[in-house]
Amino acid sequence: MRLDKFLSKATELSRKESKKILHAGEVTVNDEVVKDPGLHVDVLNDEVMWVGESLSVATGNRYILLYKPEGFECTLKAKEHPIVTELIAVPELASLRIAGRLDVDTTGALLLSDDGSWLHRVTSPKHEHAKVYELTLANPMDSDAQATAVKKVAEGILLDGDYEPTKPATLAFIDETHARLTLEQGKYHQVKRMMGYFGNKVVELHRASIGHITLDGLEKGDSRFLSAEEVAKF
C-alpha cells in the first residue's frame, strides 16, 4: 500500500495532509524517516510511526452496527438532513454501504459494511434474517382489530402497487397503540404501508434488532464494530 494512502487510512488525515507531514519529516518507516508518499508499505510487517506514535490500518472488510437516531438520512450524499456516516469515526467512510435503510424519522439498528456480498446476505429475504420493529400507532386498535391484523399479517398482505403479498410475519400488540412486528423482508416503507392497510398510521418506528444483532449497550448515535462471530452468523 502507498505510504500516503496508509497514513490516510490509519488517521483522519486527507491524502494531501498526509503528504504534508511526510514532507515535514514527521513519519518513520522501520525507524527511518521517509518523505516519499509513493513508498510501498507492508501493512502487516512494516512499522509506521507518526511523531513517535505507532500507526496501523484494518485489513479486510469492516462491519459496523450503528444506533441510528432520528433526523439522519441513510444516503451517501446529504439532501435535506445530515447523513448517518457522519456519526461514525472511521477512515474512508465513502466506501461503506448500508444494509436496509431507515427513514429519517425512524430510529434503531443499522448495519454498514464495505463487503457487498455480506450486505446482500443480510438484506436478502431468502436468507431469512428477521428484523424486529417497535411501532407506535396514531389510532388505538381494539382487541377485535388487533386479532384481525395479527391474522392478516401472518398470512401475508397484498399492498397497493405490489404484485405479490408480503411474506408471513409476526405482529404482537403490547397495548392498543404499541406493537412489535417481526419481518424477514424489507419492502419499501413496508411497516408503514402494512399498518396503512388497516387504516392506521405509524407515528413512531424503531428497529430493535437485525437477525441476532441487538442494540444492547449502545445509546442513540453510538456505533461499534461487529465481532467475527457476529459477522459469520449472517
PDB file of C-alpha atoms in Angstrom:
ATOM      1  CA  MET A   1       0.000   0.000   0.000  1.00  0.00           C
ATOM      2  CA  ARG A   2       1.281   3.509  -0.809  1.00  0.00           C
ATOM      3  CA  LEU A   3       2.507   5.318   2.281  1.00  0.00           C
ATOM      4  CA  ASP A   4       0.243   8.345   1.815  1.00  0.00           C
ATOM      5  CA  LYS A   5      -2.766   6.036   1.484  1.00  0.00           C
ATOM      6  CA  PHE A   6      -1.676   4.128   4.577  1.00  0.00           C
ATOM      7  CA  LEU A   7      -1.463   7.367   6.569  1.00  0.00           C
ATOM      8  CA  SER A   8      -4.894   8.450   5.374  1.00  0.00           C
ATOM      9  CA  LYS A   9      -6.436   5.095   6.364  1.00  0.00           C
ATOM     10  CA  ALA A  10      -4.664   4.982   9.733  1.00  0.00           C
ATOM     11  CA  THR A  11      -5.604   8.552  10.704  1.00  0.00           C
ATOM     12  CA  GLU A  12      -8.273  11.072   9.764  1.00  0.00           C
ATOM     13  CA  LEU A  13      -5.847  12.993   7.570  1.00  0.00           C
ATOM     14  CA  SER A  14      -6.579  13.525   3.886  1.00  0.00           C
ATOM     15  CA  ARG A  15      -4.082  12.292   1.298  1.00  0.00           C
ATOM     16  CA  LYS A  16      -2.953  15.914   0.844  1.00  0.00           C
ATOM     17  CA  GLU A  17      -2.450  16.354   4.594  1.00  0.00           C
ATOM     18  CA  SER A  18      -0.583  13.037   4.743  1.00  0.00           C
ATOM     19  CA  LYS A  19       1.898  14.297   2.158  1.00  0.00           C
ATOM     20  CA  LYS A  20       2.488  17.439   4.234  1.00  0.00           C
ATOM     21  CA  ILE A  21       3.505  15.505   7.346  1.00  0.00           C
ATOM     22  CA  LEU A  22       5.748  13.325   5.182  1.00  0.00           C
ATOM     23  CA  HIS A  23       7.500  16.335   3.696  1.00  0.00           C
ATOM     24  CA  ALA A  24       7.918  17.715   7.229  1.00  0.00           C
ATOM     25  CA  GLY A  25       9.852  14.580   8.192  1.00  0.00           C
ATOM     26  CA  GLU A  26       7.329  13.541  10.853  1.00  0.00           C
ATOM     27  CA  VAL A  27       6.909   9.946   9.631  1.00  0.00           C
ATOM     28  CA  THR A  28       9.235   6.983  10.046  1.00  0.00           C
ATOM     29  CA  VAL A  29       9.029   3.527   8.489  1.00  0.00           C
ATOM     30  CA  ASN A  30      11.012   0.892  10.374  1.00  0.00           C
ATOM     31  CA  ASP A  31      12.784   3.673  12.325  1.00  0.00           C
ATOM     32  CA  GLU A  32      13.849   5.594   9.208  1.00  0.00           C
ATOM     33  CA  VAL A  33      12.420   8.995   8.228  1.00  0.00           C
ATOM     34  CA  VAL A  34      10.555   8.672   4.927  1.00  0.00           C
ATOM     35  CA  LYS A  35       9.300  11.577   2.809  1.00  0.00           C
ATOM     36  CA  ASP A  36       8.247   9.669  -0.308  1.00  0.00           C
ATOM     37  CA  PRO A  37       4.396   9.341  -0.367  1.00  0.00           C
ATOM     38  CA  GLY A  38       4.670   6.629  -3.022  1.00  0.00           C
ATOM     39  CA  LEU A  39       6.772   4.277  -0.903  1.00  0.00           C
ATOM     40  CA  HIS A  40       5.161   0.824  -0.690  1.00  0.00           C
ATOM     41  CA  VAL A  41       4.293  -0.213   2.867  1.00  0.00           C
ATOM     42  CA  ASP A  42       3.655  -3.770   4.013  1.00  0.00           C
ATOM     43  CA  VAL A  43       0.683  -3.168   6.335  1.00  0.00           C
ATOM     44  CA  LEU A  44       1.350  -6.360   8.302  1.00  0.00           C
ATOM     45  CA  ASN A  45       5.126  -6.236   8.703  1.00  0.00           C
ATOM     46  CA  ASP A  46       6.357  -2.625   8.402  1.00  0.00           C
ATOM     47  CA  GLU A  47       6.254  -0.343  11.456  1.00  0.00           C
ATOM     48  CA  VAL A  48       4.968   3.118  10.561  1.00  0.00           C
ATOM     49  CA  MET A  49       5.190   5.878  13.172  1.00  0.00           C
ATOM     50  CA  TRP A  50       3.999   9.494  13.169  1.00  0.00           C
ATOM     51  CA  VAL A  51       5.811  11.705  15.691  1.00  0.00           C
ATOM     52  CA  GLY A  52       6.534   8.625  17.786  1.00  0.00           C
ATOM     53  CA  GLU A  53       3.044   7.104  17.623  1.00  0.00           C
ATOM     54  CA  SER A  54       2.702   3.687  16.013  1.00  0.00           C
ATOM     55  CA  LEU A  55       0.052   3.521  13.285  1.00  0.00           C
ATOM     56  CA  SER A  56      -1.897   0.611  11.830  1.00  0.00           C
ATOM     57  CA  VAL A  57      -4.773   0.041   9.429  1.00  0.00           C
ATOM     58  CA  ALA A  58      -7.511  -2.525   9.495  1.00  0.00           C
ATOM     59  CA  THR A  59      -7.066  -5.320   6.994  1.00  0.00           C
ATOM     60  CA  GLY A  60     -10.066  -6.844   5.296  1.00  0.00           C
ATOM     61  CA  ASN A  61     -13.609  -5.535   5.414  1.00  0.00           C
ATOM     62  CA  ARG A  62     -15.358  -3.535   8.099  1.00  0.00           C
ATOM     63  CA  TYR A  63     -18.693  -4.448   9.694  1.00  0.00           C
ATOM     64  CA  ILE A  64     -20.362  -1.775  11.820  1.00  0.00           C
ATOM     65  CA  LEU A  65     -23.521  -1.528  13.917  1.00  0.00           C
ATOM     66  CA  LEU A  66     -24.948   1.983  14.361  1.00  0.00           C
ATOM     67  CA  TYR A  67     -27.780   3.049  16.647  1.00  0.00           C
ATOM     68  CA  LYS A  68     -29.399   5.486  14.242  1.00  0.00           C
ATOM     69  CA  PRO A  69     -31.108   8.480  15.833  1.00  0.00           C
ATOM     70  CA  GLU A  70     -33.933  10.408  14.207  1.00  0.00           C
ATOM     71  CA  GLY A  71     -33.010  13.265  11.872  1.00  0.00           C
ATOM     72  CA  PHE A  72     -30.345  11.427   9.826  1.00  0.00           C
ATOM     73  CA  GLU A  73     -30.592  10.185   6.236  1.00  0.00           C
ATOM     74  CA  CYS A  74     -29.477   6.727   5.113  1.00  0.00           C
ATOM     75  CA  THR A  75     -27.903   8.097   1.927  1.00  0.00           C
ATOM     76  CA  LEU A  76     -24.384   8.565   0.622  1.00  0.00           C
ATOM     77  CA  LYS A  77     -24.833  12.298  -0.040  1.00  0.00           C
ATOM     78  CA  ALA A  78     -26.767  14.693   2.168  1.00  0.00           C
ATOM     79  CA  LYS A  79     -30.014  16.070   0.736  1.00  0.00           C
ATOM     80  CA  GLU A  80     -32.112  17.723   3.425  1.00  0.00           C
ATOM     81  CA  HIS A  81     -30.586  16.207   6.571  1.00  0.00           C
ATOM     82  CA  PRO A  82     -27.149  15.049   7.797  1.00  0.00           C
ATOM     83  CA  ILE A  83     -26.184  11.508   6.769  1.00  0.00           C
ATOM     84  CA  VAL A  84     -25.649   8.552   9.092  1.00  0.00           C
ATOM     85  CA  THR A  85     -21.973   8.083   8.239  1.00  0.00           C
ATOM     86  CA  GLU A  86     -21.266  11.427   9.924  1.00  0.00           C
ATOM     87  CA  LEU A  87     -21.883   9.584  13.197  1.00  0.00           C
ATOM     88  CA  ILE A  88     -19.108   7.028  12.561  1.00  0.00           C
ATOM     89  CA  ALA A  89     -15.458   7.920  13.226  1.00  0.00           C
ATOM     90  CA  VAL A  90     -13.570   5.639  10.833  1.00  0.00           C
ATOM     91  CA  PRO A  91     -11.466   6.469   7.763  1.00  0.00           C
ATOM     92  CA  GLU A  92     -12.783   6.098   4.198  1.00  0.00           C
ATOM     93  CA  LEU A  93     -16.456   6.470   5.078  1.00  0.00           C
ATOM     94  CA  ALA A  94     -17.354   6.725   1.396  1.00  0.00           C
ATOM     95  CA  SER A  95     -16.692   3.006   0.915  1.00  0.00           C
ATOM     96  CA  LEU A  96     -19.340   1.997   3.471  1.00  0.00           C
ATOM     97  CA  ARG A  97     -22.758   0.840   2.272  1.00  0.00           C
ATOM     98  CA  ILE A  98     -25.949   0.323   4.263  1.00  0.00           C
ATOM     99  CA  ALA A  99     -27.894  -2.903   4.770  1.00  0.00           C
ATOM    100  CA  GLY A 100     -31.578  -1.980   4.921  1.00  0.00           C
ATOM    101  CA  ARG A 101     -32.106   1.753   5.114  1.00  0.00           C
ATOM    102  CA  LEU A 102     -34.277   3.545   7.656  1.00  0.00           C
ATOM    103  CA  ASP A 103     -36.365   6.673   7.116  1.00  0.00           C
ATOM    104  CA  VAL A 104     -35.187   9.997   8.541  1.00  0.00           C
ATOM    105  CA  ASP A 105     -37.688   9.805  11.405  1.00  0.00           C
ATOM    106  CA  THR A 106     -37.007   6.115  12.176  1.00  0.00           C
ATOM    107  CA  THR A 107     -34.506   5.066  14.847  1.00  0.00           C
ATOM    108  CA  GLY A 108     -32.683   1.830  15.564  1.00  0.00           C
ATOM    109  CA  ALA A 109     -30.244  -0.790  14.355  1.00  0.00           C
ATOM    110  CA  LEU A 110     -28.375  -0.075  11.141  1.00  0.00           C
ATOM    111  CA  LEU A 111     -25.619  -2.269   9.690  1.00  0.00           C
ATOM    112  CA  LEU A 112     -22.916  -0.843   7.429  1.00  0.00           C
ATOM    113  CA  SER A 113     -20.015  -2.514   5.646  1.00  0.00           C
ATOM    114  CA  ASP A 114     -17.730  -2.331   2.625  1.00  0.00           C
ATOM    115  CA  ASP A 115     -18.345  -6.053   1.995  1.00  0.00           C
ATOM    116  CA  GLY A 116     -21.008  -6.130  -0.727  1.00  0.00           C
ATOM    117  CA  SER A 117     -21.722  -9.856  -0.666  1.00  0.00           C
ATOM    118  CA  TRP A 118     -22.175  -9.780   3.127  1.00  0.00           C
ATOM    119  CA  LEU A 119     -24.607  -6.862   2.856  1.00  0.00           C
ATOM    120  CA  HIS A 120     -26.620  -8.856   0.330  1.00  0.00           C
ATOM    121  CA  ARG A 121     -26.819 -11.824   2.707  1.00  0.00           C
ATOM    122  CA  VAL A 122     -28.102  -9.534   5.455  1.00  0.00           C
ATOM    123  CA  THR A 123     -30.875  -7.982   3.347  1.00  0.00           C
ATOM    124  CA  SER A 124     -31.947 -10.838   1.052  1.00  0.00           C
ATOM    125  CA  PRO A 125     -35.298 -12.367   2.153  1.00  0.00           C
ATOM    126  CA  LYS A 126     -34.118 -15.848   1.138  1.00  0.00           C
ATOM    127  CA  HIS A 127     -31.601 -15.801   3.988  1.00  0.00           C
ATOM    128  CA  GLU A 128     -34.445 -15.163   6.461  1.00  0.00           C
ATOM    129  CA  HIS A 129     -32.724 -12.810   8.876  1.00  0.00           C
ATOM    130  CA  ALA A 130     -35.571 -11.451  10.989  1.00  0.00           C
ATOM    131  CA  LYS A 131     -35.828  -7.733  11.735  1.00  0.00           C
ATOM    132  CA  VAL A 132     -37.824  -6.625  14.763  1.00  0.00           C
ATOM    133  CA  TYR A 133     -39.622  -3.279  14.705  1.00  0.00           C
ATOM    134  CA  GLU A 134     -41.292  -1.498  17.589  1.00  0.00           C
ATOM    135  CA  LEU A 135     -44.077   0.823  16.453  1.00  0.00           C
ATOM    136  CA  THR A 136     -46.477   3.381  17.843  1.00  0.00           C
ATOM    137  CA  LEU A 137     -49.813   3.851  16.079  1.00  0.00           C
ATOM    138  CA  ALA A 138     -51.811   7.046  15.687  1.00  0.00           C
ATOM    139  CA  ASN A 139     -55.144   5.354  16.355  1.00  0.00           C
ATOM    140  CA  PRO A 140     -55.918   2.775  19.066  1.00  0.00           C
ATOM    141  CA  MET A 141     -56.903  -0.712  17.877  1.00  0.00           C
ATOM    142  CA  ASP A 142     -59.335  -2.725  19.997  1.00  0.00           C
ATOM    143  CA  SER A 143     -58.995  -6.451  20.606  1.00  0.00           C
ATOM    144  CA  ASP A 144     -61.019  -7.412  17.508  1.00  0.00           C
ATOM    145  CA  ALA A 145     -58.987  -5.132  15.248  1.00  0.00           C
ATOM    146  CA  GLN A 146     -55.781  -6.460  16.770  1.00  0.00           C
ATOM    147  CA  ALA A 147     -56.804 -10.085  16.190  1.00  0.00           C
ATOM    148  CA  THR A 148     -57.666  -9.325  12.570  1.00  0.00           C
ATOM    149  CA  ALA A 149     -54.332  -7.566  11.993  1.00  0.00           C
ATOM    150  CA  VAL A 150     -52.323 -10.377  13.602  1.00  0.00           C
ATOM    151  CA  LYS A 151     -54.055 -12.950  11.394  1.00  0.00           C
ATOM    152  CA  LYS A 152     -53.674 -10.956   8.180  1.00  0.00           C
ATOM    153  CA  VAL A 153     -50.009 -10.206   8.805  1.00  0.00           C
ATOM    154  CA  ALA A 154     -49.325 -13.898   9.462  1.00  0.00           C
ATOM    155  CA  GLU A 155     -50.962 -14.793   6.144  1.00  0.00           C
ATOM    156  CA  GLY A 156     -49.362 -12.021   4.073  1.00  0.00           C
ATOM    157  CA  ILE A 157     -50.838  -8.769   2.774  1.00  0.00           C
ATOM    158  CA  LEU A 158     -51.047  -7.556  -0.829  1.00  0.00           C
ATOM    159  CA  LEU A 159     -50.003  -3.928  -0.526  1.00  0.00           C
ATOM    160  CA  ASP A 160     -51.001  -1.253  -3.026  1.00  0.00           C
ATOM    161  CA  GLY A 161     -48.705  -1.298  -6.053  1.00  0.00           C
ATOM    162  CA  ASP A 162     -47.249  -4.743  -5.298  1.00  0.00           C
ATOM    163  CA  TYR A 163     -47.723  -7.894  -7.353  1.00  0.00           C
ATOM    164  CA  GLU A 164     -47.074 -10.343  -4.526  1.00  0.00           C
ATOM    165  CA  PRO A 165     -48.235 -10.327  -0.904  1.00  0.00           C
ATOM    166  CA  THR A 166     -45.795  -9.720   1.906  1.00  0.00           C
ATOM    167  CA  LYS A 167     -44.066 -12.744   3.382  1.00  0.00           C
ATOM    168  CA  PRO A 168     -45.734 -14.121   6.521  1.00  0.00           C
ATOM    169  CA  ALA A 169     -44.724 -12.013   9.510  1.00  0.00           C
ATOM    170  CA  THR A 170     -45.399 -11.855  13.233  1.00  0.00           C
ATOM    171  CA  LEU A 171     -47.332  -8.982  14.780  1.00  0.00           C
ATOM    172  CA  ALA A 172     -47.712  -8.761  18.574  1.00  0.00           C
ATOM    173  CA  PHE A 173     -49.605  -5.966  20.313  1.00  0.00           C
ATOM    174  CA  ILE A 174     -48.287  -4.530  23.569  1.00  0.00           C
ATOM    175  CA  ASP A 175     -51.354  -2.341  24.042  1.00  0.00           C
ATOM    176  CA  GLU A 176     -53.865  -0.562  21.806  1.00  0.00           C
ATOM    177  CA  THR A 177     -51.292   1.769  20.213  1.00  0.00           C
ATOM    178  CA  HIS A 178     -47.985  -0.112  20.560  1.00  0.00           C
ATOM    179  CA  ALA A 179     -46.879  -3.274  18.773  1.00  0.00           C
ATOM    180  CA  ARG A 180     -43.855  -5.311  17.740  1.00  0.00           C
ATOM    181  CA  LEU A 181     -43.542  -6.534  14.144  1.00  0.00           C
ATOM    182  CA  THR A 182     -41.044  -9.183  13.039  1.00  0.00           C
ATOM    183  CA  LEU A 183     -40.240  -9.298   9.313  1.00  0.00           C
ATOM    184  CA  GLU A 184     -37.912 -11.333   7.110  1.00  0.00           C
ATOM    185  CA  GLN A 185     -38.047  -8.946   4.165  1.00  0.00           C
ATOM    186  CA  GLY A 186     -37.705  -5.239   3.566  1.00  0.00           C
ATOM    187  CA  LYS A 187     -40.107  -3.782   1.044  1.00  0.00           C
ATOM    188  CA  TYR A 188     -40.205  -0.017   0.550  1.00  0.00           C
ATOM    189  CA  HIS A 189     -41.792   1.590   3.658  1.00  0.00           C
ATOM    190  CA  GLN A 190     -43.152  -1.859   4.460  1.00  0.00           C
ATOM    191  CA  VAL A 191     -44.054  -1.375   8.128  1.00  0.00           C
ATOM    192  CA  LYS A 192     -45.863   1.903   7.486  1.00  0.00           C
ATOM    193  CA  ARG A 193     -47.681   0.500   4.447  1.00  0.00           C
ATOM    194  CA  MET A 194     -48.756  -2.623   6.339  1.00  0.00           C
ATOM    195  CA  MET A 195     -50.308  -0.559   9.108  1.00  0.00           C
ATOM    196  CA  GLY A 196     -51.862   1.687   6.472  1.00  0.00           C
ATOM    197  CA  TYR A 197     -53.596  -1.425   5.113  1.00  0.00           C
ATOM    198  CA  PHE A 198     -55.555  -1.488   8.385  1.00  0.00           C
ATOM    199  CA  GLY A 199     -56.407   2.210   8.173  1.00  0.00           C
ATOM    200  CA  ASN A 200     -53.825   3.258  10.710  1.00  0.00           C
ATOM    201  CA  LYS A 201     -50.673   5.341  10.718  1.00  0.00           C
ATOM    202  CA  VAL A 202     -47.269   4.695  12.290  1.00  0.00           C
ATOM    203  CA  VAL A 203     -46.184   7.781  14.217  1.00  0.00           C
ATOM    204  CA  GLU A 204     -43.012   6.306  15.779  1.00  0.00           C
ATOM    205  CA  LEU A 205     -40.866   3.477  14.419  1.00  0.00           C
ATOM    206  CA  HIS A 206     -37.790   1.812  15.891  1.00  0.00           C
ATOM    207  CA  ARG A 207     -35.789  -1.170  14.579  1.00  0.00           C
ATOM    208  CA  ALA A 208     -34.785  -3.095  17.680  1.00  0.00           C
ATOM    209  CA  SER A 209     -32.715  -5.823  16.038  1.00  0.00           C
ATOM    210  CA  ILE A 210     -31.428  -7.342  12.797  1.00  0.00           C
ATOM    211  CA  GLY A 211     -31.014 -11.104  12.977  1.00  0.00           C
ATOM    212  CA  HIS A 212     -29.091 -11.820  16.177  1.00  0.00           C
ATOM    213  CA  ILE A 213     -27.754  -8.248  16.414  1.00  0.00           C
ATOM    214  CA  THR A 214     -29.349  -6.010  19.055  1.00  0.00           C
ATOM    215  CA  LEU A 215     -28.578  -2.511  20.304  1.00  0.00           C
ATOM    216  CA  ASP A 216     -27.636  -3.650  23.810  1.00  0.00           C
ATOM    217  CA  GLY A 217     -25.081  -1.293  25.340  1.00  0.00           C
ATOM    218  CA  LEU A 218     -25.465   1.446  22.725  1.00  0.00           C
ATOM    219  CA  GLU A 219     -27.067   4.884  23.018  1.00  0.00           C
ATOM    220  CA  LYS A 220     -28.510   6.827  20.080  1.00  0.00           C
ATOM    221  CA  GLY A 221     -25.692   7.870  17.763  1.00  0.00           C
ATOM    222  CA  ASP A 222     -23.278   5.231  19.102  1.00  0.00           C
ATOM    223  CA  SER A 223     -21.631   2.612  16.884  1.00  0.00           C
ATOM    224  CA  ARG A 224     -19.343  -0.386  17.246  1.00  0.00           C
ATOM    225  CA  PHE A 225     -17.575  -2.964  15.102  1.00  0.00           C
ATOM    226  CA  LEU A 226     -19.199  -6.388  14.925  1.00  0.00           C
ATOM    227  CA  SER A 227     -17.217  -9.327  16.252  1.00  0.00           C
ATOM    228  CA  ALA A 228     -16.019 -12.034  13.861  1.00  0.00           C
ATOM    229  CA  GLU A 229     -18.636 -14.365  15.357  1.00  0.00           C
ATOM    230  CA  GLU A 230     -21.440 -11.856  14.731  1.00  0.00           C
ATOM    231  CA  VAL A 231     -20.332 -11.351  11.136  1.00  0.00           C
ATOM    232  CA  ALA A 232     -20.156 -15.098  10.492  1.00  0.00           C
ATOM    233  CA  LYS A 233     -23.732 -15.689  11.709  1.00  0.00           C
ATOM    234  CA  PHE A 234     -25.004 -13.893   8.610  1.00  0.00           C
TER     235      PHE A 234
END
